[in-house]
XYZ file of C-alpha atoms in Angstrom:
725
model
C 0.000 0.000 0.000
C 1.439 3.376 -0.968
C 1.956 5.999 1.692
C -0.860 8.525 1.971
C 0.438 11.984 0.950
C 0.925 14.269 3.932
C 2.890 17.176 5.331
C 5.591 16.191 7.790
C 5.805 17.711 11.254
C 8.679 19.891 10.067
C 6.472 21.345 7.316
C 3.753 22.432 9.736
C 3.303 26.036 10.891
C 5.337 26.776 14.013
C 2.306 27.031 16.280
C 1.461 23.409 15.449
C 4.937 21.996 16.011
C 4.371 21.219 19.694
C 1.554 19.077 21.010
C -0.875 20.648 23.460
C -0.237 19.257 26.950
C -3.989 18.804 27.418
C -4.055 16.697 24.284
C -0.949 14.607 25.052
C -0.960 13.321 21.489
C 1.336 10.768 19.820
C 3.037 13.769 18.200
C 4.904 14.345 21.461
C 6.784 11.036 21.353
C 7.007 10.065 17.695
C 10.469 11.576 17.338
C 12.062 9.687 20.212
C 10.308 6.302 20.129
C 10.595 3.618 17.504
C 8.203 0.743 17.282
C 9.944 -2.501 18.264
C 10.185 -5.626 16.161
C 8.205 -7.343 14.585
C 6.561 -4.338 12.903
C 7.900 -3.691 9.403
C 9.468 -0.345 8.424
C 6.561 0.384 6.056
C 3.959 -0.351 8.694
C 5.869 1.719 11.253
C 6.125 4.612 8.790
C 2.408 4.496 7.956
C 1.431 4.344 11.618
C 3.677 7.310 12.349
C 2.139 9.202 9.440
C -1.426 8.454 10.483
C -0.790 9.416 14.107
C 1.094 12.561 13.084
C -1.703 13.676 10.814
C -4.484 13.019 13.294
C -2.517 14.761 16.046
C -1.991 17.830 13.884
C -5.635 17.989 12.833
C -6.849 17.782 16.425
C -4.255 20.287 17.591
C -5.447 22.658 14.862
C -8.998 22.274 16.097
C -7.991 22.960 19.689
C -6.278 26.162 18.528
C -9.156 27.063 16.199
C -6.682 27.104 13.308
C -9.339 26.602 10.655
C -7.026 27.852 7.914
C -4.856 24.782 8.372
C -7.912 22.522 8.197
C -9.090 24.242 5.026
C -5.737 23.685 3.288
C -5.501 20.079 4.456
C -8.922 18.997 3.207
C -8.661 21.056 0.029
C -5.499 19.103 -0.810
C -7.301 15.790 -0.272
C -10.215 17.032 -2.366
C -7.924 18.090 -5.194
C -6.135 14.723 -5.250
C -9.463 12.914 -5.219
C -10.805 14.832 -8.205
C -7.538 14.590 -10.136
C -7.457 10.819 -9.593
C -11.103 10.278 -10.483
C -11.955 9.433 -6.889
C -9.229 6.778 -6.719
C -7.826 7.747 -3.318
C -10.298 5.760 -1.265
C -7.784 4.856 1.448
C -6.803 8.469 2.079
C -10.425 9.627 2.213
C -11.329 6.781 4.564
C -8.349 7.554 6.762
C -8.901 11.295 7.255
C -12.245 12.541 5.900
C -14.182 11.254 8.860
C -15.698 13.009 11.852
C -13.987 10.812 14.432
C -10.560 11.619 13.011
C -11.146 15.217 14.072
C -13.332 14.665 17.106
C -12.278 11.565 18.976
C -13.824 10.672 22.332
C -10.388 11.054 23.916
C -9.886 14.722 22.992
C -13.445 15.986 22.545
C -15.778 13.877 24.705
C -18.583 16.483 24.829
C -20.858 16.979 21.831
C -21.535 20.596 22.819
C -17.828 21.396 22.498
C -17.720 19.627 19.144
C -20.674 21.654 17.906
C -19.201 24.926 19.163
C -15.974 24.295 17.232
C -17.879 23.383 14.070
C -19.991 26.528 14.331
C -16.808 28.557 14.802
C -15.338 26.934 11.681
C -18.420 27.623 9.545
C -18.517 31.210 10.877
C -14.850 31.767 9.984
C -15.301 30.118 6.565
C -18.979 30.471 5.590
C -18.283 29.137 2.087
C -16.255 26.139 3.254
C -17.524 22.863 1.845
C -15.723 20.699 4.410
C -16.746 22.817 7.399
C -20.388 22.247 6.472
C -19.700 18.632 5.548
C -18.366 17.864 9.032
C -21.220 19.798 10.631
C -23.641 17.647 8.628
C -21.798 14.501 9.706
C -22.035 15.670 13.315
C -25.833 15.763 13.073
C -25.928 12.446 11.217
C -23.958 10.795 14.032
C -26.228 12.431 16.629
C -29.234 10.969 14.813
C -27.609 7.525 14.824
C -26.687 7.811 18.511
C -30.234 8.795 19.458
C -31.797 6.055 17.348
C -29.294 3.477 18.753
C -28.262 0.276 16.972
C -31.154 -1.709 18.429
C -33.895 -3.362 16.449
C -36.484 -0.896 15.168
C -39.196 -2.497 17.299
C -37.114 -1.891 20.437
C -36.486 1.819 19.831
C -38.745 4.088 21.907
C -41.014 6.522 20.063
C -39.343 9.601 21.545
C -36.003 8.322 20.220
C -37.436 8.026 16.711
C -38.782 11.564 16.972
C -35.535 13.022 18.335
C -33.509 11.150 15.694
C -35.744 12.685 13.015
C -34.963 16.171 14.345
C -31.215 15.477 14.156
C -31.696 13.967 10.686
C -33.421 17.160 9.548
C -30.521 19.275 10.803
C -28.073 16.988 8.996
C -30.073 17.164 5.765
C -30.382 20.967 5.899
C -26.649 21.374 6.548
C -25.639 18.925 3.820
C -27.984 20.509 1.283
C -26.135 23.753 1.898
C -22.807 21.929 1.495
C -23.951 20.794 -1.960
C -23.974 24.432 -3.046
C -20.334 24.923 -2.017
C -18.580 22.375 -4.256
C -18.902 21.406 -7.891
C -18.501 17.685 -7.120
C -19.761 17.192 -3.526
C -19.412 13.407 -3.484
C -18.848 13.025 0.280
C -21.862 15.180 1.168
C -24.051 13.223 -1.242
C -22.765 9.997 0.279
C -23.673 11.160 3.789
C -27.184 12.042 2.609
C -27.604 8.644 1.008
C -26.456 6.899 4.194
C -28.624 9.091 6.401
C -31.831 8.632 4.419
C -31.261 4.906 3.956
C -31.957 4.186 7.640
C -33.976 7.213 8.779
C -35.906 8.079 5.641
C -36.192 11.435 3.921
C -37.910 14.356 5.665
C -41.362 15.212 4.359
C -40.259 18.752 3.566
C -37.540 17.411 1.241
C -40.048 15.399 -0.727
C -42.135 18.570 -0.987
C -39.133 20.412 -2.412
C -38.658 17.728 -5.060
C -42.328 18.187 -5.907
C -41.693 21.950 -6.209
C -43.700 22.752 -3.078
C -42.674 24.867 -0.099
C -40.654 23.167 2.604
C -42.049 22.840 6.099
C -40.445 24.299 9.227
C -40.096 21.489 11.759
C -39.383 23.524 14.903
C -43.025 24.021 15.896
C -44.328 20.617 14.912
C -47.056 19.401 17.254
C -46.113 15.821 16.429
C -42.866 15.955 18.400
C -43.169 15.052 22.072
C -41.503 17.093 24.840
C -39.373 14.034 25.680
C -38.047 13.961 22.107
C -37.231 17.671 22.150
C -35.435 17.222 25.467
C -33.418 14.272 24.175
C -32.466 16.224 21.050
C -31.542 19.341 23.023
C -29.139 17.394 25.256
C -26.654 17.290 22.366
C -26.595 21.082 22.029
C -27.814 23.271 19.199
C -31.286 24.092 17.973
C -33.499 23.145 15.077
C -32.633 24.538 11.665
C -35.097 25.873 9.105
C -35.390 23.872 5.868
C -34.482 25.638 2.623
C -37.129 26.809 0.165
C -35.418 25.253 -2.845
C -32.989 22.465 -3.671
C -29.389 22.941 -4.900
C -29.196 23.302 -8.666
C -26.881 20.322 -9.115
C -29.507 17.826 -7.886
C -31.321 16.236 -10.781
C -35.103 16.110 -10.769
C -36.761 12.833 -9.931
C -40.062 11.057 -10.238
C -42.245 10.899 -7.099
C -41.616 7.153 -6.857
C -37.848 7.551 -7.111
C -37.292 8.630 -3.492
C -34.851 6.590 -1.467
C -31.154 5.838 -1.393
C -31.152 4.712 -5.047
C -31.690 8.312 -6.147
C -28.782 9.545 -4.040
C -26.564 6.718 -5.275
C -27.236 7.803 -8.857
C -26.209 11.370 -7.996
C -22.952 10.106 -6.452
C -22.070 7.849 -9.383
C -22.690 10.760 -11.757
C -19.651 12.472 -10.226
C -17.639 9.430 -9.116
C -18.529 6.129 -10.840
C -16.174 4.128 -8.597
C -17.178 5.599 -5.217
C -16.509 2.507 -3.136
C -18.068 3.837 0.075
C -21.362 4.535 -1.677
C -21.474 1.208 -3.516
C -20.553 -0.714 -0.358
C -23.312 1.029 1.589
C -25.802 0.406 -1.209
C -24.926 -3.289 -1.084
C -25.584 -3.367 2.654
C -29.062 -1.910 2.204
C -29.918 -4.790 -0.118
C -29.534 -7.311 2.730
C -32.601 -9.281 3.871
C -32.833 -7.222 7.091
C -33.495 -4.198 4.856
C -36.065 -6.086 2.785
C -33.626 -7.142 0.105
C -32.103 -10.554 -0.566
C -28.760 -12.157 -1.340
C -29.997 -12.622 -4.899
C -30.528 -8.874 -5.209
C -27.104 -8.231 -3.704
C -25.410 -10.542 -6.187
C -27.217 -8.916 -9.110
C -26.195 -5.460 -7.903
C -22.525 -6.418 -7.435
C -22.387 -7.846 -10.955
C -24.551 -5.077 -12.385
C -23.825 -1.903 -14.369
C -23.678 0.423 -11.340
C -20.530 -1.379 -10.145
C -18.891 -1.628 -13.567
C -16.228 0.996 -12.774
C -14.816 -1.010 -9.859
C -11.720 -3.167 -10.016
C -12.160 -6.809 -9.019
C -10.393 -6.129 -5.715
C -12.757 -3.228 -5.009
C -15.696 -5.433 -5.957
C -14.383 -7.804 -3.291
C -15.487 -5.237 -0.681
C -19.053 -5.661 -1.909
C -18.801 -9.458 -1.778
C -17.510 -9.033 1.771
C -20.682 -7.125 2.713
C -22.833 -9.865 1.191
C -21.070 -12.725 2.967
C -20.834 -10.969 6.320
C -24.563 -10.464 6.363
C -24.535 -13.862 8.106
C -20.840 -14.608 8.733
C -20.852 -11.957 11.423
C -23.058 -14.208 13.576
C -21.228 -17.269 14.853
C -23.315 -20.435 14.589
C -24.209 -22.029 17.908
C -22.329 -25.188 18.779
C -25.670 -26.913 19.291
C -26.620 -26.176 15.663
C -23.449 -27.532 14.073
C -25.137 -30.552 12.523
C -28.752 -29.422 12.603
C -30.251 -30.231 9.195
C -33.177 -27.924 9.942
C -30.803 -24.947 10.259
C -28.473 -25.218 7.294
C -27.678 -21.481 7.498
C -25.995 -21.984 10.847
C -23.981 -25.057 9.892
C -20.320 -24.266 10.516
C -19.293 -26.035 7.307
C -21.227 -23.451 5.295
C -19.538 -20.644 7.200
C -16.135 -22.189 6.559
C -16.912 -22.576 2.875
C -18.026 -18.945 2.650
C -14.806 -17.759 4.294
C -12.677 -19.821 1.939
C -14.568 -18.614 -1.134
C -14.255 -15.008 0.000
C -10.518 -15.335 0.604
C -10.137 -16.897 -2.861
C -11.490 -13.700 -4.452
C -9.380 -10.636 -5.284
C -9.627 -8.387 -2.212
C -8.181 -5.072 -1.161
C -5.409 -5.576 1.365
C -7.282 -4.178 4.348
C -10.367 -6.251 3.476
C -8.273 -9.415 3.306
C -6.667 -8.593 6.663
C -10.087 -8.068 8.235
C -11.402 -11.297 6.703
C -8.425 -13.323 7.941
C -8.889 -12.045 11.495
C -12.618 -12.784 11.305
C -11.865 -16.310 10.078
C -9.404 -16.703 12.969
C -12.208 -15.740 15.351
C -14.464 -18.363 13.744
C -11.823 -21.096 14.075
C -11.011 -20.119 17.662
C -14.698 -20.269 18.583
C -14.749 -23.915 17.486
C -11.510 -24.802 19.234
C -9.544 -25.147 15.991
C -6.618 -23.296 17.493
C -3.913 -24.207 14.973
C -5.962 -22.885 12.070
C -7.093 -19.839 14.075
C -3.498 -18.926 14.828
C -2.434 -19.527 11.225
C -5.102 -17.135 9.918
C -4.116 -14.434 12.412
C -0.422 -14.869 11.616
C -1.149 -14.557 7.890
C -3.133 -11.362 8.566
C -0.230 -9.872 10.547
C 2.239 -10.814 7.816
C 0.091 -9.158 5.145
C -0.332 -6.059 7.300
C 3.435 -5.805 7.673
C 3.903 -6.185 3.913
C 1.246 -3.735 2.727
C 1.562 -1.250 5.593
C -2.142 -1.037 6.440
C -1.958 0.999 9.625
C -5.303 0.383 11.324
C -5.606 -1.880 14.390
C -7.570 -5.109 14.267
C -11.190 -4.991 15.388
C -11.451 -6.072 19.000
C -14.456 -8.273 18.206
C -12.268 -10.282 15.808
C -9.442 -10.773 18.287
C -11.019 -11.443 21.694
C -11.320 -15.224 21.235
C -7.760 -15.641 20.003
C -6.518 -13.411 22.844
C -8.219 -15.823 25.234
C -6.375 -18.711 23.568
C -3.021 -16.938 23.777
C -3.321 -15.449 27.273
C -5.455 -17.962 29.172
C -4.906 -21.220 27.280
C -1.259 -20.362 26.611
C -1.043 -21.592 23.017
C 2.370 -20.940 21.381
C 2.876 -17.626 19.574
C 6.001 -18.174 17.423
C 5.078 -15.407 14.958
C 4.475 -12.782 17.635
C 0.827 -12.233 16.740
C -0.123 -10.786 20.125
C 2.846 -8.406 20.192
C 2.094 -7.296 16.622
C -1.557 -6.578 17.379
C -0.784 -4.705 20.603
C 2.012 -2.611 19.091
C -0.251 -1.414 16.293
C -3.234 -0.784 18.566
C -1.371 1.090 21.298
C -0.730 4.039 18.970
C -4.454 4.740 18.636
C -7.058 5.921 21.149
C -9.692 3.585 19.719
C -9.824 0.834 22.334
C -9.086 0.940 26.050
C -9.065 -2.906 25.932
C -5.903 -2.998 23.799
C -4.225 -0.194 25.748
C -4.900 -1.928 29.064
C -3.368 -5.170 27.836
C -0.441 -3.354 26.232
C 0.351 -1.512 29.489
C 0.382 -4.760 31.480
C 2.432 -6.571 28.813
C 5.036 -3.821 28.677
C 5.346 -3.596 32.461
C 6.060 -7.319 32.726
C 7.823 -7.763 29.369
C 5.280 -10.456 28.394
C 4.229 -11.915 25.038
C 7.144 -10.435 23.117
C 6.481 -6.858 24.216
C 9.504 -4.763 25.264
C 9.758 -4.238 29.013
C 9.691 -0.464 28.873
C 6.796 1.988 28.996
C 5.301 3.482 25.868
C 5.675 7.264 26.474
C 2.473 8.851 27.739
C 0.522 5.609 27.336
C -0.832 5.246 30.865
C -1.990 8.857 30.980
C -3.723 8.440 27.625
C -5.310 5.262 28.927
C -6.740 7.017 31.993
C -8.181 9.792 29.851
C -9.686 7.266 27.455
C -11.242 5.292 30.325
C -12.757 8.484 31.708
C -14.126 9.384 28.265
C -15.656 6.102 27.108
C -15.751 3.503 29.876
C -19.113 4.750 31.148
C -20.583 2.725 28.266
C -18.070 -0.132 28.389
C -16.205 -2.252 30.887
C -12.912 -3.143 29.259
C -11.137 -2.686 32.597
C -12.862 -5.681 34.202
C -12.580 -7.754 31.017
C -8.806 -7.320 30.749
C -8.163 -7.783 34.473
C -10.205 -11.005 34.466
C -8.386 -12.161 31.322
C -5.036 -11.743 33.058
C -6.319 -13.243 36.303
C -7.804 -16.326 34.668
C -4.614 -16.828 32.653
C -2.533 -16.986 35.806
C -0.691 -13.748 35.085
C -1.190 -12.558 38.647
C 1.734 -10.133 38.744
C 0.602 -8.298 35.613
C -3.004 -8.320 36.791
C -2.173 -7.200 40.337
C 0.063 -4.387 39.096
C -2.492 -3.119 36.564
C -5.420 -3.350 38.999
C -3.599 -1.416 41.727
C -2.183 1.189 39.339
C -5.691 1.899 38.049
C -7.325 1.685 41.470
C -4.902 4.102 43.103
C -5.553 6.546 40.265
C -9.271 6.492 40.981
C -10.613 4.050 38.355
C -13.831 2.712 39.867
C -13.902 -0.458 37.774
C -10.444 -1.505 38.987
C -11.527 -0.905 42.579
C -14.606 -3.058 41.972
C -12.361 -5.814 40.637
C -10.212 -5.736 43.784
C -13.345 -5.824 45.934
C -14.489 -8.916 44.045
C -11.080 -10.568 44.501
C -11.111 -10.024 48.271
C -14.711 -11.192 48.394
C -13.641 -14.499 46.818
C -15.757 -14.202 43.681
C -13.072 -15.586 41.347
C -12.645 -19.336 41.548
C -9.967 -19.488 38.853
C -6.599 -17.806 39.032
C -4.258 -17.327 41.981
C -5.446 -17.945 45.512
C -6.024 -14.776 47.534
C -7.184 -14.923 51.135
C -10.701 -13.561 51.477
C -10.961 -10.306 53.403
C -14.495 -8.888 53.698
C -13.267 -5.717 55.376
C -10.836 -5.000 52.540
C -13.510 -5.884 49.956
C -16.003 -3.432 51.436
C -13.338 -0.750 51.677
C -12.532 -1.048 47.963
C -16.230 -1.183 47.053
C -17.041 1.993 48.986
C -14.041 3.713 47.387
C -15.320 2.684 43.956
C -18.701 4.313 44.545
C -16.949 7.677 45.068
C -14.054 7.215 42.630
C -12.487 10.033 40.604
C -13.091 8.084 37.377
C -16.560 6.750 38.235
C -18.743 4.032 36.797
C -22.387 3.444 37.617
C -21.636 -0.272 38.006
C -19.698 0.629 41.181
C -22.778 2.222 42.730
C -24.844 -0.852 41.918
C -22.310 -3.288 43.380
C -22.029 -1.319 46.615
C -25.797 -1.321 46.994
C -26.174 -4.976 46.054
C -23.336 -6.388 48.121
C -23.423 -4.214 51.241
C -26.506 -2.014 51.534
C -29.658 -3.757 50.294
C -31.099 -5.687 53.271
C -32.805 -9.105 53.149
C -36.305 -9.331 51.695
C -38.966 -7.410 53.652
C -36.403 -5.777 55.945
C -36.652 -2.023 56.529
C -33.641 0.275 56.368
C -33.038 3.323 58.498
C -33.908 6.454 56.574
C -30.359 7.818 55.940
C -29.131 4.444 54.697
C -32.317 3.972 52.639
C -31.903 7.353 50.926
C -28.226 6.659 50.143
C -29.000 3.200 48.749
C -31.858 4.616 46.695
C -29.592 7.292 45.248
C -26.992 4.705 44.215
C -29.558 2.456 42.555
C -31.238 5.336 40.728
C -27.848 6.249 39.305
C -27.238 2.646 38.254
C -30.708 2.295 36.735
C -30.215 5.483 34.701
C -27.146 3.793 33.207
C -29.120 0.596 32.428
C -27.098 -1.563 34.814
C -28.670 -5.029 34.951
C -30.363 -5.731 38.270
C -30.562 -2.105 39.438
C -34.273 -1.761 38.724
C -35.138 -4.891 40.700
C -33.144 -3.808 43.752
C -34.648 -0.322 43.587
C -38.115 -1.872 43.633
C -37.190 -3.982 46.665
C -35.827 -1.202 48.854
C -38.663 1.212 48.027
C -41.349 -1.368 48.823
C -39.469 -2.281 52.002
C -38.588 1.176 53.274
C -40.178 3.841 51.077
C -43.319 5.899 51.503
C -46.709 4.843 50.064
C -46.221 7.464 47.337
C -42.858 5.975 46.377
C -44.347 2.477 46.400
C -47.149 3.673 44.119
C -44.517 5.012 41.711
C -42.766 1.629 41.749
C -46.065 -0.107 41.000
C -46.774 2.182 38.049
C -43.299 2.697 36.566
C -41.005 -0.213 37.441
C -43.125 -3.311 37.882
C -44.573 -3.502 34.327
C -41.107 -3.793 32.733
C -39.929 -6.195 35.456
C -42.885 -8.469 34.744
C -41.919 -8.478 31.045
C -38.298 -9.395 31.824
C -36.793 -12.527 30.304
C -34.990 -13.106 33.593
C -36.857 -15.745 35.629
C -35.422 -14.427 38.895
C -36.709 -10.921 38.210
C -40.176 -12.268 37.432
C -40.189 -14.378 40.592
C -39.076 -11.616 42.970
C -41.428 -9.106 41.348
C -44.323 -11.536 41.807
C -43.436 -12.002 45.472
C -43.358 -8.265 46.068
C -46.633 -7.736 44.220
C -48.240 -10.272 46.529
C -46.836 -8.356 49.493
C -48.025 -4.980 48.174
C -51.592 -6.135 47.479
C -51.695 -7.976 50.780
C -50.641 -4.914 52.800
C -52.064 -2.131 50.645
C -48.658 -0.433 50.568
C -48.838 2.074 47.717
C -51.710 0.181 46.074
C -55.305 -0.772 46.802
C -55.610 -3.520 49.429
C -56.722 -6.739 47.699
C -56.434 -10.150 49.437
C -57.606 -11.812 46.231
C -54.744 -10.351 44.122
C -52.250 -11.036 46.914
C -53.327 -14.686 46.886
C -53.212 -14.846 43.069
C -49.667 -13.459 42.860
C -48.408 -15.631 45.730
C -49.873 -18.657 43.987
C -48.181 -17.693 40.711
C -44.842 -17.030 42.417
C -45.002 -20.428 44.099
C -45.558 -22.068 40.707
C -42.370 -20.558 39.227
C -40.205 -20.796 42.372
C -38.602 -24.059 41.268
C -35.734 -23.835 43.776
C -38.110 -22.785 46.575
C -36.096 -19.657 47.319
C -39.164 -17.922 48.759
C -40.896 -21.042 50.030
C -41.401 -19.852 53.621
C -42.908 -16.510 52.664
C -45.137 -17.937 49.943
C -46.373 -20.856 52.047
C -47.176 -18.472 54.906
C -48.896 -15.981 52.594
C -51.013 -18.594 50.863
C -51.990 -20.173 54.185
C -52.948 -16.763 55.599
C -55.191 -15.805 52.701
C -56.735 -19.252 52.412
C -57.633 -19.106 56.113
C -59.152 -15.696 55.512
C -61.249 -17.048 52.685
C -62.269 -20.204 54.591
C -63.315 -18.207 57.642
C -65.556 -16.093 55.440
C -67.576 -18.956 54.048
C -65.269 -21.216 52.058
C -66.363 -21.572 48.416
C -69.401 -19.338 48.503
C -67.509 -16.467 50.084
C -64.597 -16.975 47.686
C -66.955 -16.707 44.732
C -68.468 -13.558 46.241
C -64.941 -12.185 46.665
C -64.209 -13.054 43.038
C -67.320 -11.260 41.827
C -67.829 -8.493 44.343
C -64.399 -7.269 45.476
C -62.937 -4.337 43.552
C -60.048 -6.297 42.014
C -61.746 -6.417 38.596
C -62.129 -2.661 38.567
C -58.508 -2.249 39.638
C -57.338 -4.429 36.759
C -59.641 -2.706 34.293
C -58.302 0.732 35.207
C -54.682 -0.496 35.177
C -54.344 0.101 38.908
C -53.472 -3.552 39.452
C -51.970 -6.424 37.503
C -52.979 -10.048 37.046
C -50.497 -12.942 36.848
C -49.710 -14.324 33.378
C -52.304 -16.754 31.969
C -54.646 -16.012 34.859
C -58.185 -17.262 34.179
C -60.518 -14.639 35.603
C -63.571 -16.885 35.369
C -62.143 -20.193 36.626
C -62.951 -21.534 40.092
C -60.232 -21.461 42.723
């Protein structure tokens, strides 16, 4: 792979020659640190170039040096147009929002937006300033919508995502007026509309009607507006006409196919656009593999080389290769799509095709993951070694995807399989230059400290500080700290694990403190033997809940392990309020189990008003949980609430019904004493009031039916309202 053209550090303006201390970029140590063997000179040079360039771009942003950014992206644009769009690798490497605004340097969206607005204000006719502003809103729309299944996305998220989509569309439409061949802006619009649809006002513009202002729409809920506003910025006003370069279209032509045609008009071999178009022909988007094959071999892809076309075949095959078949389905004739032999055949056929170097590297690592999953460790290692060798030869500078390496890392670190080609050292040495994964940086720090797995026993300058900043920026949504510490622990690398855990813990990383609490609590059966120490465990757990680099998981673990009392036990008010605060924080972060514990402590120790809130807001989702334990405990507490009237209407009948249901699903008889006592109590009550006749009168005359009808009470699943007791 040829080196991407760039300006060296020495060619930069003087004010960019030194890295900002706040940024602590790779620029500050590139001159004095060389990558150790086994990285090739070409790979080292390309990594240095990529890191230099990204560091300079981010430093320019921090200094609001928009002139430098303008020159940099104009140069890329000029090369792209002169080469007929054939600089795909350079565009992919640098014309991307996250190259400028990484989570490490710019964790807050409001700061990102402020810088983009400053750029567009300084250069109102800048195509790339408006392009990146449009990409900002596209990424906000994607973040709001989430990657979940459409049926699982809440309505206010759809509405808020539509508002961000509108802002992206309005900004990108303006960008189209600022460049004669705005391929990247057209590509963003195609990608945006493919999964969020076109705004109604845009369709009106294509029909030569006035656009609609979305700011005062009555269809948008307050919750959606609030979610949208949390990212910063307000709603933009749609234009009254479309850019002149957009071709007219028939009313039935709306959709990504129209935008693809506009892109190919300017750049017939736009690989990003054709790859994305292939993806939206997958069955999950109401296409089929037959349609994908026809598209790849069709006239729209005629300008591609066979290696570029390989990227499209990759998209087709990974529509299902991305999901590993279950071991139980290996030989299931009724599930031929999950048979591992078909997956293996697909991998081999894909690797037999002409592929771009980076696509082949990615495919080899994915195949290694597949082989490792099935315990075929020799073949898994061979695929990974081949990928590393190719990366060294071609100089592709990007780190491997973590999802494609986790299984093999387990084999190398825990199972201890031989690593004669230095695969682990190669992967870590590439990854540690980038702030893309705290998982790799954590492992690299431990490996360097101990000199393990072929890594040099010397620190990578500034690495630990960068790691701490990265953990603070992104670990609220991840837990790589625990994953890596457990990986080292289970592999018997106690010195590396112990050093890393204590280094992180003493620097205020909550997740590392939680890990140490778990160790002293004796929760890890594998790994080195450590004497249990409950006092030390609680000390670390309480420290974690107030750590400088916090994590909501720490609050949950403190509440679960040390504060939440046994079932139906009241807490003193100060302790109750503190526990409630911790669990509310954990529940807001979607920590598993937090909602159930919050229900328990409020029913046990909260006011009737708080219990009523639990009944209305928490219990419905707990009853729908796939977790049998959550359903069981919720049923037990519902029986208690109806039987005592705490926060709900008093109803012996519903208390009996829920206790009966809980008993039927309590297979391990965890709540046997309470349920037996409850059922006996209510049955005695019913017997004393006239046995069957009174029970039937209770069934017909007590207010439980009205409570259920008005949604003030719930019935157990499959409850027959008309059956006899």
